[in-house]
Coordinates of C-alpha atoms and ligand atoms in Angstrom, one line a residue:
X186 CA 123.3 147.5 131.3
X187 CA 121.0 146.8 128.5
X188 CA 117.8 148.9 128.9
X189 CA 115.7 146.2 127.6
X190 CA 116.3 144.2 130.4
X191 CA 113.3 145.1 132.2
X192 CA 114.6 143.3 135.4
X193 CA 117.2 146.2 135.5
X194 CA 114.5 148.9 135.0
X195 CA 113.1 151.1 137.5
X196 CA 114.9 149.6 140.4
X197 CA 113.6 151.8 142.9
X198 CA 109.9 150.4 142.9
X199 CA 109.2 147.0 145.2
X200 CA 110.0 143.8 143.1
X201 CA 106.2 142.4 142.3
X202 CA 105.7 139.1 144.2
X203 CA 102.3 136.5 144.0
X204 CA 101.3 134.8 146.8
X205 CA 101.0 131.2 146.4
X206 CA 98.6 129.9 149.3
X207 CA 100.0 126.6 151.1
X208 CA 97.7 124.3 153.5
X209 CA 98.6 125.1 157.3
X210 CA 99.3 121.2 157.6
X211 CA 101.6 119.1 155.5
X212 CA 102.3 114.8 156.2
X213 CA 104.1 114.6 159.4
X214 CA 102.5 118.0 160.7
X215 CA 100.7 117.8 163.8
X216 CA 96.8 119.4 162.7
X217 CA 95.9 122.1 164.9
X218 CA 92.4 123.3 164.2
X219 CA 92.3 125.9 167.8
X220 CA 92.8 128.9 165.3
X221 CA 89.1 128.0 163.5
X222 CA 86.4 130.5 164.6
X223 CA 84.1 127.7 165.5
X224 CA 80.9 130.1 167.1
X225 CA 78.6 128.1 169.8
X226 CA 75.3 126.1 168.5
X227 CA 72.4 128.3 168.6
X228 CA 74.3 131.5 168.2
X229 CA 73.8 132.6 165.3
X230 CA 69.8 134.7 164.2
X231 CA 67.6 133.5 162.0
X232 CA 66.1 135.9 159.5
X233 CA 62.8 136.1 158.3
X234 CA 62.3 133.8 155.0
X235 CA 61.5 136.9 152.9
X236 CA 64.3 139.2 154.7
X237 CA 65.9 141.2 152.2
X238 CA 69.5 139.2 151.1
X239 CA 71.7 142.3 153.2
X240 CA 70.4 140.7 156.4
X241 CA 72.1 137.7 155.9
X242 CA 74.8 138.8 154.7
X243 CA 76.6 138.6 158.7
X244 CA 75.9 134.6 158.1
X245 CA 78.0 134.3 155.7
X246 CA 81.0 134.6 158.2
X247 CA 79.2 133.2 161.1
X248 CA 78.4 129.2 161.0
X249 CA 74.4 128.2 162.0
X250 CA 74.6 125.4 164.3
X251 CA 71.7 123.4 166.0
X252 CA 73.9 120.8 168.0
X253 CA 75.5 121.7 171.2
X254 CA 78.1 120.0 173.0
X255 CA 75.6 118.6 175.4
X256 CA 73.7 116.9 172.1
X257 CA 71.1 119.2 172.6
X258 CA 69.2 121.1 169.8
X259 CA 69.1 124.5 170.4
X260 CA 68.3 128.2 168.9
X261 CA 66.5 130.2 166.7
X262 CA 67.6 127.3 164.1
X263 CA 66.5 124.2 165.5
X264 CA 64.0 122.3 163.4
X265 CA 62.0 121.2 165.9
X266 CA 62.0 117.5 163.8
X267 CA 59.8 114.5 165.2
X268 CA 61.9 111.9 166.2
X269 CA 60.8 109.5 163.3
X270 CA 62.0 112.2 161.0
X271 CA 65.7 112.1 163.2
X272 CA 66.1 108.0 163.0
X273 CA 65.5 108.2 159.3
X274 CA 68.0 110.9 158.3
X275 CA 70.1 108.5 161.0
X276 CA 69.5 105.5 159.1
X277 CA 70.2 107.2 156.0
X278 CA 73.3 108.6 156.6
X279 CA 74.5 105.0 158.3
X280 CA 73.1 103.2 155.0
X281 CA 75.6 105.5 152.7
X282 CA 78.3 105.1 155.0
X283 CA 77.8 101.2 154.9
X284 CA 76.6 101.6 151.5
X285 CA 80.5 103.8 150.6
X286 CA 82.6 100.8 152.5
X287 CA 81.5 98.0 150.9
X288 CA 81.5 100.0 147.0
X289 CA 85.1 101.4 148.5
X290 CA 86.4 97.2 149.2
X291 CA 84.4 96.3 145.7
X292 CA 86.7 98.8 143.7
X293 CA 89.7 97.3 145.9
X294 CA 88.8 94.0 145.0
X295 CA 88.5 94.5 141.0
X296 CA 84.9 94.5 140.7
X297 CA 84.7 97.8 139.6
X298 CA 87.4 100.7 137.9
X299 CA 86.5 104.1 140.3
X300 CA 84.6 104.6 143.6
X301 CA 83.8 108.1 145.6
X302 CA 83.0 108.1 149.3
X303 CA 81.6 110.9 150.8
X304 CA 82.5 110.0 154.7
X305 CA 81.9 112.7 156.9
X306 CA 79.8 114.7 154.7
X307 CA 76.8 112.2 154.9
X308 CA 74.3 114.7 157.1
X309 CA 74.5 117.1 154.0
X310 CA 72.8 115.4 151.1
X311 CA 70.6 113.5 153.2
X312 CA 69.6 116.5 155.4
X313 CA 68.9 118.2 152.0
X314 CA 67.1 115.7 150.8
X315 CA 64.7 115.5 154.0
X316 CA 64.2 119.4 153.8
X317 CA 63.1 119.6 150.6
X318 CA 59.9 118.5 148.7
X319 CA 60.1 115.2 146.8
X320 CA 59.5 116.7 143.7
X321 CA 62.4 119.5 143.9
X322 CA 65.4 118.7 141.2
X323 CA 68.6 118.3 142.5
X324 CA 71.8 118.8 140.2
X325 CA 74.2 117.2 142.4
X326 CA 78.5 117.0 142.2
X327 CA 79.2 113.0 142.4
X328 CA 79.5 113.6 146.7
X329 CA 75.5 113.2 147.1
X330 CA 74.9 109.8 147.3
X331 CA 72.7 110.8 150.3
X332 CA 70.1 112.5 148.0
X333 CA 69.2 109.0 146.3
X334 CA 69.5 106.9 149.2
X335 CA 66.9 109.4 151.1
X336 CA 65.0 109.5 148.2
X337 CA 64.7 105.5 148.3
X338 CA 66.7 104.7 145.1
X339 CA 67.1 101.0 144.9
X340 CA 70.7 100.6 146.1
X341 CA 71.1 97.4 143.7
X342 CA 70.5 100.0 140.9
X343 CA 73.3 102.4 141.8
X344 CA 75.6 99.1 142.4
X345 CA 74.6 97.9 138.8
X346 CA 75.5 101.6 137.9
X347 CA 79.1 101.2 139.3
X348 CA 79.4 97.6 137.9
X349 CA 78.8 99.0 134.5
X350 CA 76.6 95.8 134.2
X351 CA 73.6 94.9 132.5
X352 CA 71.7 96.2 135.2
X353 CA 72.8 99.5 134.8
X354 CA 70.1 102.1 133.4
X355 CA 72.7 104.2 132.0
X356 CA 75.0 101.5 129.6
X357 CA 77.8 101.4 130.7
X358 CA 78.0 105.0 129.1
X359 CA 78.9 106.7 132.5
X360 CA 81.6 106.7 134.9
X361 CA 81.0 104.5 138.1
X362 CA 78.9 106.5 140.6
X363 CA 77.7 109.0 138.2
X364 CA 74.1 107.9 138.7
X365 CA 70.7 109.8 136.7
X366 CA 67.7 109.4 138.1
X367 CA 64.7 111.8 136.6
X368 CA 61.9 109.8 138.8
X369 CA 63.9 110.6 142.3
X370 CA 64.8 114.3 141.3
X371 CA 68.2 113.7 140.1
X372 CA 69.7 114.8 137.4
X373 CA 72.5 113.4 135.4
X374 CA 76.4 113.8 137.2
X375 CA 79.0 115.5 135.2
X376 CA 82.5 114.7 134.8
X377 CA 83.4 118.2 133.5
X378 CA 83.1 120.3 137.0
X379 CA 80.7 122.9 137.5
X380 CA 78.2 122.3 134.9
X381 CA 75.4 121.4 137.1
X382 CA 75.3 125.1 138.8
X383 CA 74.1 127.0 135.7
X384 CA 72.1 124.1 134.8
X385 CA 70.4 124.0 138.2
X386 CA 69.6 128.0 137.5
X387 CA 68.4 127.1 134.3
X388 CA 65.7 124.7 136.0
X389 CA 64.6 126.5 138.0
X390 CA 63.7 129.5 135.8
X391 CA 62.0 127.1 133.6
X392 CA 60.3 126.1 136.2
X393 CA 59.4 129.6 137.0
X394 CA 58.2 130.1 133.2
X395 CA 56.1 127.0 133.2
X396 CA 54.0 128.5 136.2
X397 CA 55.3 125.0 138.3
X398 CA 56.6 125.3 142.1
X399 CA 58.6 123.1 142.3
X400 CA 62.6 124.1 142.9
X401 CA 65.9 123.0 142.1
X402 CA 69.1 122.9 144.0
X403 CA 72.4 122.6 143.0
X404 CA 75.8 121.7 144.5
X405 CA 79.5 122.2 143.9
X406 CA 82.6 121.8 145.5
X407 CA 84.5 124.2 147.6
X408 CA 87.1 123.8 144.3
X409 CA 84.9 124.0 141.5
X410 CA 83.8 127.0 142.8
X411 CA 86.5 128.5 141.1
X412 CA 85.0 127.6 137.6
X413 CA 83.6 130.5 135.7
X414 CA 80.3 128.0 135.9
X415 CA 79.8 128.8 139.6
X416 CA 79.8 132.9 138.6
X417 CA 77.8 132.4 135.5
X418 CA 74.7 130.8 137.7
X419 CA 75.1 133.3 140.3
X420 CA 74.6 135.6 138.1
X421 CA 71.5 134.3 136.0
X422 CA 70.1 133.7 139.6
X423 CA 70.2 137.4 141.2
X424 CA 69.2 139.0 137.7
X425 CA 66.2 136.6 137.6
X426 CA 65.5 135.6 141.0
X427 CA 65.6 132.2 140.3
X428 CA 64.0 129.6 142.7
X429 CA 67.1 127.3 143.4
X430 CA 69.3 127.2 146.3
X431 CA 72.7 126.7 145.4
X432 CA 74.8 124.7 148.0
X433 CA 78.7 124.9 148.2
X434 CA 80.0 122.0 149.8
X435 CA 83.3 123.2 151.4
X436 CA 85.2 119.2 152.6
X437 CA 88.3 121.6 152.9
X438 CA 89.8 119.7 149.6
X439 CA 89.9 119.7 145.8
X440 CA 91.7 116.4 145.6
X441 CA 94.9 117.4 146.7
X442 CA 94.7 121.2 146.5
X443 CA 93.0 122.7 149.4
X444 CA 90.2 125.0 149.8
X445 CA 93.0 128.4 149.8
X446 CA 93.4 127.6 146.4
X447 CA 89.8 128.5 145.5
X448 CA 90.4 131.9 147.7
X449 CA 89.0 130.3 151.1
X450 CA 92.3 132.3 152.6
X451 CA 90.1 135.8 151.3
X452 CA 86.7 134.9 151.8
X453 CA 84.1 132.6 153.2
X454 CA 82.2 131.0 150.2
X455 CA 79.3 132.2 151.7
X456 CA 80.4 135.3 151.2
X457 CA 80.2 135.1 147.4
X458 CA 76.6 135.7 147.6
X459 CA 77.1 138.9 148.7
X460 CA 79.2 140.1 144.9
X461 CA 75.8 139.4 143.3
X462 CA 73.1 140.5 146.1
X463 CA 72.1 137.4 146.9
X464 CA 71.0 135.7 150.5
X465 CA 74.2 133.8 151.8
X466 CA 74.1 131.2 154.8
X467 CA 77.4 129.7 156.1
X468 CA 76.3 126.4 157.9
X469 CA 78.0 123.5 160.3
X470 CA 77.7 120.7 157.5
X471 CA 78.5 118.1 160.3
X472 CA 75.1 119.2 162.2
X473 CA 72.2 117.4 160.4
X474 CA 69.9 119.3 162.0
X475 CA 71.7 122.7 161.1
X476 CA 71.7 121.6 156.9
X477 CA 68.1 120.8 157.5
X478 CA 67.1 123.9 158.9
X479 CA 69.4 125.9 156.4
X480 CA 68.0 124.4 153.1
X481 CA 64.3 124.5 154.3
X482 CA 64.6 128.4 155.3
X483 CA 66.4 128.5 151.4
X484 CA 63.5 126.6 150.2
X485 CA 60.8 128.1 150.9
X486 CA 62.4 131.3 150.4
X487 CA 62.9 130.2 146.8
X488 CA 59.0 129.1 146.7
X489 CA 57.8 132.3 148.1
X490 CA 59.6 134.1 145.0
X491 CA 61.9 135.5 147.7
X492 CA 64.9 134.4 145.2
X493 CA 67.8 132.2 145.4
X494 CA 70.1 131.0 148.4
X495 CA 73.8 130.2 148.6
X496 CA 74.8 128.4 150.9
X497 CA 78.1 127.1 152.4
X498 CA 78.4 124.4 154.0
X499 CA 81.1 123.7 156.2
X500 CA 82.6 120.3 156.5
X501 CA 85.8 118.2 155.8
X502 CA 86.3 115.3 153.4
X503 CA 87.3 112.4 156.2
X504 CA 88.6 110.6 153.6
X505 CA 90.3 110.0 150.1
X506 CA 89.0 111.9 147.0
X507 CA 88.4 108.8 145.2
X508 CA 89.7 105.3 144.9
X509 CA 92.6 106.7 142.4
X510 CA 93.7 109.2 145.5
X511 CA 96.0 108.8 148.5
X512 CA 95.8 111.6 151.0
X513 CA 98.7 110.7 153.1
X514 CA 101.1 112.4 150.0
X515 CA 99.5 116.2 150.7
X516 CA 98.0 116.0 154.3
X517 CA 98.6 114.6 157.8
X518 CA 97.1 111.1 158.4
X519 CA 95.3 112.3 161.4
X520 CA 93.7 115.5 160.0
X521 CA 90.0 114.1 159.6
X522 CA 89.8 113.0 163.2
X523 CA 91.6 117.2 164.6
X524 CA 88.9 118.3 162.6
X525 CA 86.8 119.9 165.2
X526 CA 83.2 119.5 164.0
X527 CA 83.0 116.0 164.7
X528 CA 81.2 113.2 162.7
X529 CA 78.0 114.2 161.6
X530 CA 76.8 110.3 162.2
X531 CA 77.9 110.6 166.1
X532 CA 76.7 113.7 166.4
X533 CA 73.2 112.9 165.4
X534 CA 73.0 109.4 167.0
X535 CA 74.2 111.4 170.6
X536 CA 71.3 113.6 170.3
X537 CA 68.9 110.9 169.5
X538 CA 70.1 109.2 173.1
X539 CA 70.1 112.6 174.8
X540 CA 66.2 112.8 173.8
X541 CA 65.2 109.1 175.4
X542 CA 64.7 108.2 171.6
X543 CA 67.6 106.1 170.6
X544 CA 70.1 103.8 172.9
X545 CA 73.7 102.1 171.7
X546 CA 71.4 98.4 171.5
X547 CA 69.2 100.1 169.0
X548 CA 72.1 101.8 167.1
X549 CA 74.3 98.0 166.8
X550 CA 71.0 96.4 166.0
X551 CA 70.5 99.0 163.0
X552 CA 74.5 98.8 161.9
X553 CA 73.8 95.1 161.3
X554 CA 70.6 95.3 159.5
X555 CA 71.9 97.9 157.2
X556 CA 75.0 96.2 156.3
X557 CA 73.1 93.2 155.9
X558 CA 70.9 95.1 153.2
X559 CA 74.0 96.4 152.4
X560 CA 75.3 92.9 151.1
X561 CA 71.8 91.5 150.0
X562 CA 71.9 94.4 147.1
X563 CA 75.0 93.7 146.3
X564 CA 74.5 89.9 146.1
X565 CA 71.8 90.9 143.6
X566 CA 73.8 93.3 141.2
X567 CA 76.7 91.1 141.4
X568 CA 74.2 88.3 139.9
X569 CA 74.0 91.0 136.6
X570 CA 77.6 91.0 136.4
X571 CA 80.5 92.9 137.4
X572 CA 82.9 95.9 135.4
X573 CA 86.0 93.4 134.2
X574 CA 83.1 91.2 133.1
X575 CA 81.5 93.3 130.9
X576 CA 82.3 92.0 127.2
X577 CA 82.0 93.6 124.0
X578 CA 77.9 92.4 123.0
X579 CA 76.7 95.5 123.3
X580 CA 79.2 98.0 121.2
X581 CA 76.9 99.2 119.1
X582 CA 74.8 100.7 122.1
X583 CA 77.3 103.0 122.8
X584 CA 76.4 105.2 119.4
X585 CA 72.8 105.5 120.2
X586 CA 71.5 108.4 122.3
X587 CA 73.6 110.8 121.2
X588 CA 71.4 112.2 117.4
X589 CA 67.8 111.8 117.3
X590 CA 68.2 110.4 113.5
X591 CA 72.1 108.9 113.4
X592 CA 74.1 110.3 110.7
X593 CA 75.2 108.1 108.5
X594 CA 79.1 108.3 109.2
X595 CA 77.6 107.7 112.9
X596 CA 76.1 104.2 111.4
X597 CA 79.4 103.3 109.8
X598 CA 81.6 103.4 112.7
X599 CA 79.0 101.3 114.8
X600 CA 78.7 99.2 111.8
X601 CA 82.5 98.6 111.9
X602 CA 82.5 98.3 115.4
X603 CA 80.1 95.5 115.5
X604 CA 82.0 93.5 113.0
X605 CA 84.9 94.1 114.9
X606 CA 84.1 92.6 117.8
X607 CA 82.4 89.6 116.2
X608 CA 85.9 89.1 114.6
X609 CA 88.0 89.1 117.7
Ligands
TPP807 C1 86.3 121.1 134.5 C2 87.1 120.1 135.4 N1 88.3 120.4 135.9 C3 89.0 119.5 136.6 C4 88.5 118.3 136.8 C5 89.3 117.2 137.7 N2 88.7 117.1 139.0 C6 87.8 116.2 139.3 S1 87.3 116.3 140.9 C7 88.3 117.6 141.2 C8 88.3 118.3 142.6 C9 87.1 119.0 142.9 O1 87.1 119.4 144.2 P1 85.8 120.1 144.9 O2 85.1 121.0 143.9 O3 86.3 120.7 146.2 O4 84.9 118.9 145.2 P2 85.1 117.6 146.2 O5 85.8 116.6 145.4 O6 85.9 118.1 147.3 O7 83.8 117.1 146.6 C10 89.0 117.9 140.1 C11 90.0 119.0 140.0 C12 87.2 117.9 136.3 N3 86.6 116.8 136.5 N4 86.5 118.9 135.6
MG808 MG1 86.2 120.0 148.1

């Protein structure tokens, strides 16, 4: 026996192992979801906006919910919205759903390279979006759509975004779907994962220094969580009590890893906020009214200089990651429809009906308007080109923005460039 072998050493202690988590559900499994501690709407207390962040800290394992099964709004939570306010986050939430199909069958059909739905998860940006002020920043992952639609972006600008075409504000110079928007509160998506939560924190104590109130909120996925990014901003936002509420949207899936991977098997992500002292909410992402309720108590919390908010919310990615993605490799087909917080669409359009203030006439009559809009916008970005058309005019474009004053080996390879393409 060699004694360098250190497999041979010190045989008498237990072998080290790691644990490597695994979904519960693999392709061909049948989804169970009965195990899921899924507590009753209108269970859960509602603290005081300037409650100290140790009395929320039993949220952050418990799950706010509004909705009950009878499609009634109930508990310390419920929002008590008008019912204008509920058909507009409806409408909303049915225009991105509309708005995600047709982009979804564009990409499908070659008129674009990349698409993102966010089905299932529509009640969380929009909900958001309706809770906070109009001039609050968001710093969004590329799953909130539902912020510029209820913010009244032009949908004909975010299709001329994903067409790359000469409609699109941004050049060509961004991924489809990764929209900028300054004017509706929106600040410029990131590719590299993460980036937006320390630069959400970063806003809002500027905003802070500057004497302004106005907020800033930033999102992240269950997955990216597990960048150092996510622990950097939580920390700049307990030391400084930064106004920002920082959301955690946890769809279950990180592509094709799934949320264990992140540590969801050890802890809630709610419960992160309790590491760094924060105020933590764990909320039912599928209840619009719940996310509404949730994001305006971390709201004004943040504008009452009661400090930051995270908050989980709870929800499952219905569908593929993107249009590069096929879930049935990693995940049963049926796994969406087992999942047991239903669709936040239904669930919101049941409650209207239960109130006398929607009916199934109004709802089809809506479906078809939207998707008429839908297909109008699209009509109209389409006329401004699509991706495959998109030539090489324009080259030297992409070296601007980037230097105040371009260097000059900058100038030289957009110099070459241009002559390039005028030679081809
Ligand atoms: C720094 C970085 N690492 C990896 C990727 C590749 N990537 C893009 S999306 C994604 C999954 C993110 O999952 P999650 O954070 O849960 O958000 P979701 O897509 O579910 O909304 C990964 C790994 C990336 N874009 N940036
Ligand atoms: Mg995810």
């Amino acid at each position: 026996m060699s004694d360098k072998d250190p497999s041979k050493l010190k045989t008498n202690r237990p072998q080290l192992a790691l644990h490597v988590p695994e979904p519960p559900f693999r392709p061909g499994d049948t989804p169970d979801f009965s195990s899921l501690k899924i507590p009753a709407a209108g269970d859960a207390a509602r603290p005081d906006v300037a409650a100290a962040p140790a009395d929320t800290f039993a949220l952050t394992t418990h799950l706010v919910r509004v909705l009950d099964d009878q499609h009634r709004a109930v508990g310390p939570w419920d929002p008590k919205l008008d019912s204008d306010t509920l058909r507009k986050m409806l409408r909303d939430m049915v225009t991105v759903r509309v708005f995600d199909d047709r982009m979804y069958r564009a990409q499908r059909q070659g008129k674009t390279s990349f698409y993102m739905k966010c089905t299932g998860e529509e009640a969380i940006a929009v909900a958001a979006a309706t809770a906070l002020d109009r001039e609050d920043m968001h710093f969004p992952s590329y799953r909130q759509q539902g912020l510029l639609v209820a913010r009244g972006y032009p949908l004909t600008d975010m299709m001329c975004q994903i067409y790359s075409n000469k409609g699109d504000k941004l050049q060509g110079r961004q991924l489809p779907i990764m929209y900028s928007d300054k004017a509706h509160g929106f600040f410029s998506i990131s590719g590299n994962l993460g980036t937006q939560f320390p630069q959400a924190v970063g806003w809002a104590m500027a905003s802070a220094i500057k004497g302004d109130s106005r907020i800033a909120m930033g999102w992240i996925g269950d997955g990216a969580t597990a960048e150092g990014d996510f622990h950097s901003a939580l920390t700049f936002a307990t030391v400084y009590n930064a106004p920002v509420v920082l959301a955690v949207v946890n769809n279950q899936w990180a592509i094709s890893s799934f949320s264990g991977i992140a540590g969801a098997e050890r802890a809630t992500f709610a419960q992160r906020a309790m590491g760094y002292g924060i105020a933590g909410l764990r909320v039912d992402g599928n209840d619009a009214l719940a996310v509404y309720a949730a994001v305006r108590w971390a709201g004004n919390r943040a504008r009452s200089n009661n400090g930051p908010t995270l908050i989980e919310f709870y929800t499952y990615r219905a569908e593929g990651h993107s249009t590069s993605d096929d879930p049935s490799g990693y995940r049963p087909v049926n796994e969406a429809k087992a999942w047991p917080l239903g669709d936040p669409i239904d669930r919101l359009k049941a409650h209207l009906i239960a109130l006398g203030e929607w009916d199934e006439e109004r709802h089809v009559a809506m479906a078809v308007e939207l998707d008429a809009t839908v297909r109008a916008a699209q009509k109209e970005a389409e006329k401004l080109g699509i991706l495959p058309q998109q030539g090489k005019d324009n080259i030297g474009s992409m070296f601007e923005d980037v230097y105040a004053d371009m260097p000059w080996h900058i100038a030289e390879q957009r110099d070459a460039a241009i002559a390039e393409s005028k030679a081809e």
